[in-house]
Amino acid sequence: MAAGDSLLLTGPIGHHTAHLLSVREGLGFERDELSDCALLNGLIDAVLRSPFGQAVHSIRDVTRGGFTAVLHEYARATGLTPHPNEEALPIERPEEQITDFIKAAARWSWCRLGARGIAVPRRCCA
């Protein structure tokens, strides 16, 4: 990741965390909130073959630690301070309601299996 890069997420986050919380705590909504495992080889191949594929600086896993962990990894590796836009964070309505209900953790720390954070120059996102 470089100064001025944008970090794109390949999908909404939170499904896996919501599912696990429901199972562990007996909250009863695990049937509505399925875990989100997904194959990634086709996704990454498509990204790298896309018009901005040559501009990709890095790709990170959003599974363990969620988006927060990805931001910390980039900050540690580059010495840069990320400035994410919380309003642009892709969280679907059910996960948003669950985080509001349980008040347990920042939405940014919720994980998604089968999603990646992709760092590209901001010009690729216009």
Short mmCIF file of C-alpha atoms in Angstrom, two decimals, residues 33-116:
data_model
loop_
_atom_site.label_atom_id
_atom_site.label_comp_id
_atom_site.label_asym_id
_atom_site.label_seq_id
_atom_site.Cartn_x
_atom_site.Cartn_y
_atom_site.Cartn_z
CA GLU A 33 -26.90 -15.24 8.98
CA LEU A 34 -24.96 -17.88 7.11
CA SER A 35 -21.21 -17.99 7.17
CA ASP A 36 -19.70 -16.61 3.99
CA CYS A 37 -16.99 -18.99 2.85
CA ALA A 38 -16.05 -18.48 -0.78
CA LEU A 39 -13.46 -19.59 -3.28
CA LEU A 40 -11.00 -16.83 -4.07
CA ASN A 41 -8.86 -18.08 -6.94
CA GLY A 42 -11.33 -16.90 -9.60
CA LEU A 43 -11.87 -13.58 -7.84
CA ILE A 44 -8.18 -12.77 -7.57
CA ASP A 45 -7.55 -13.88 -11.15
CA ALA A 46 -10.36 -11.60 -12.36
CA VAL A 47 -8.97 -8.66 -10.37
CA LEU A 48 -5.48 -9.13 -11.73
CA ARG A 49 -6.80 -9.42 -15.31
CA SER A 50 -9.04 -6.35 -14.95
CA PRO A 51 -8.12 -2.95 -16.44
CA PHE A 52 -6.57 -1.89 -13.12
CA GLY A 53 -4.92 -5.26 -12.39
CA GLN A 54 -1.41 -3.92 -13.02
CA ALA A 55 -2.06 -1.13 -10.50
CA VAL A 56 -2.84 -3.49 -7.59
CA HIS A 57 -0.28 -2.85 -4.87
CA SER A 58 -1.37 -5.67 -2.57
CA ILE A 59 -4.21 -7.98 -1.59
CA ARG A 60 -4.99 -8.85 2.03
CA ASP A 61 -7.25 -11.39 3.71
CA VAL A 62 -10.18 -9.88 5.68
CA THR A 63 -10.91 -13.10 7.59
CA ARG A 64 -9.05 -12.90 10.88
CA GLY A 65 -9.47 -9.58 12.64
CA GLY A 66 -11.62 -8.11 9.89
CA PHE A 67 -11.04 -4.81 8.17
CA THR A 68 -9.39 -3.43 11.32
CA ALA A 69 -6.62 -6.02 11.12
CA VAL A 70 -6.02 -5.17 7.45
CA LEU A 71 -5.73 -1.47 8.31
CA HIS A 72 -3.27 -2.25 11.13
CA GLU A 73 -1.19 -4.49 8.85
CA TYR A 74 -0.91 -1.74 6.27
CA ALA A 75 -0.13 0.92 8.88
CA ARG A 76 2.60 -1.23 10.42
CA ALA A 77 4.13 -2.11 7.04
CA THR A 78 4.08 1.40 5.57
CA GLY A 79 4.20 3.78 8.53
CA LEU A 80 1.12 5.49 7.07
CA THR A 81 -2.06 6.30 9.01
CA PRO A 82 -5.14 4.99 7.20
CA HIS A 83 -8.22 7.23 7.04
CA PRO A 84 -11.14 4.92 6.25
CA ASN A 85 -14.57 6.26 5.41
CA GLU A 86 -16.94 4.44 7.78
CA GLU A 87 -19.98 5.41 5.72
CA ALA A 88 -18.50 3.62 2.72
CA LEU A 89 -17.82 0.41 4.67
CA PRO A 90 -19.86 -2.37 3.04
CA ILE A 91 -22.02 -3.75 5.85
CA GLU A 92 -25.43 -5.12 5.01
CA ARG A 93 -28.46 -4.15 7.06
CA PRO A 94 -28.77 -7.36 9.14
CA GLU A 95 -25.15 -7.13 10.29
CA GLU A 96 -25.61 -3.43 11.05
CA GLN A 97 -28.64 -4.25 13.21
CA ILE A 98 -26.76 -7.02 15.01
CA THR A 99 -23.82 -4.75 15.86
CA ASP A 100 -26.25 -2.10 17.10
CA PHE A 101 -28.10 -4.73 19.16
CA ILE A 102 -25.16 -6.35 20.91
CA LYS A 103 -22.90 -3.28 21.14
CA ALA A 104 -20.03 -5.76 21.25
CA ALA A 105 -17.39 -4.68 18.80
CA ALA A 106 -16.61 -2.14 16.18
CA ARG A 107 -18.09 -3.14 12.84
CA TRP A 108 -14.66 -2.75 11.29
CA SER A 109 -13.36 -5.71 13.29
CA TRP A 110 -16.03 -8.08 11.96
CA CYS A 111 -14.69 -10.60 9.52
CA ARG A 112 -15.80 -12.13 6.29
CA LEU A 113 -14.49 -15.36 4.89
CA GLY A 114 -13.97 -15.16 1.18
CA ALA A 115 -13.28 -11.43 1.02
CA ARG A 116 -10.12 -9.47 0.36
#
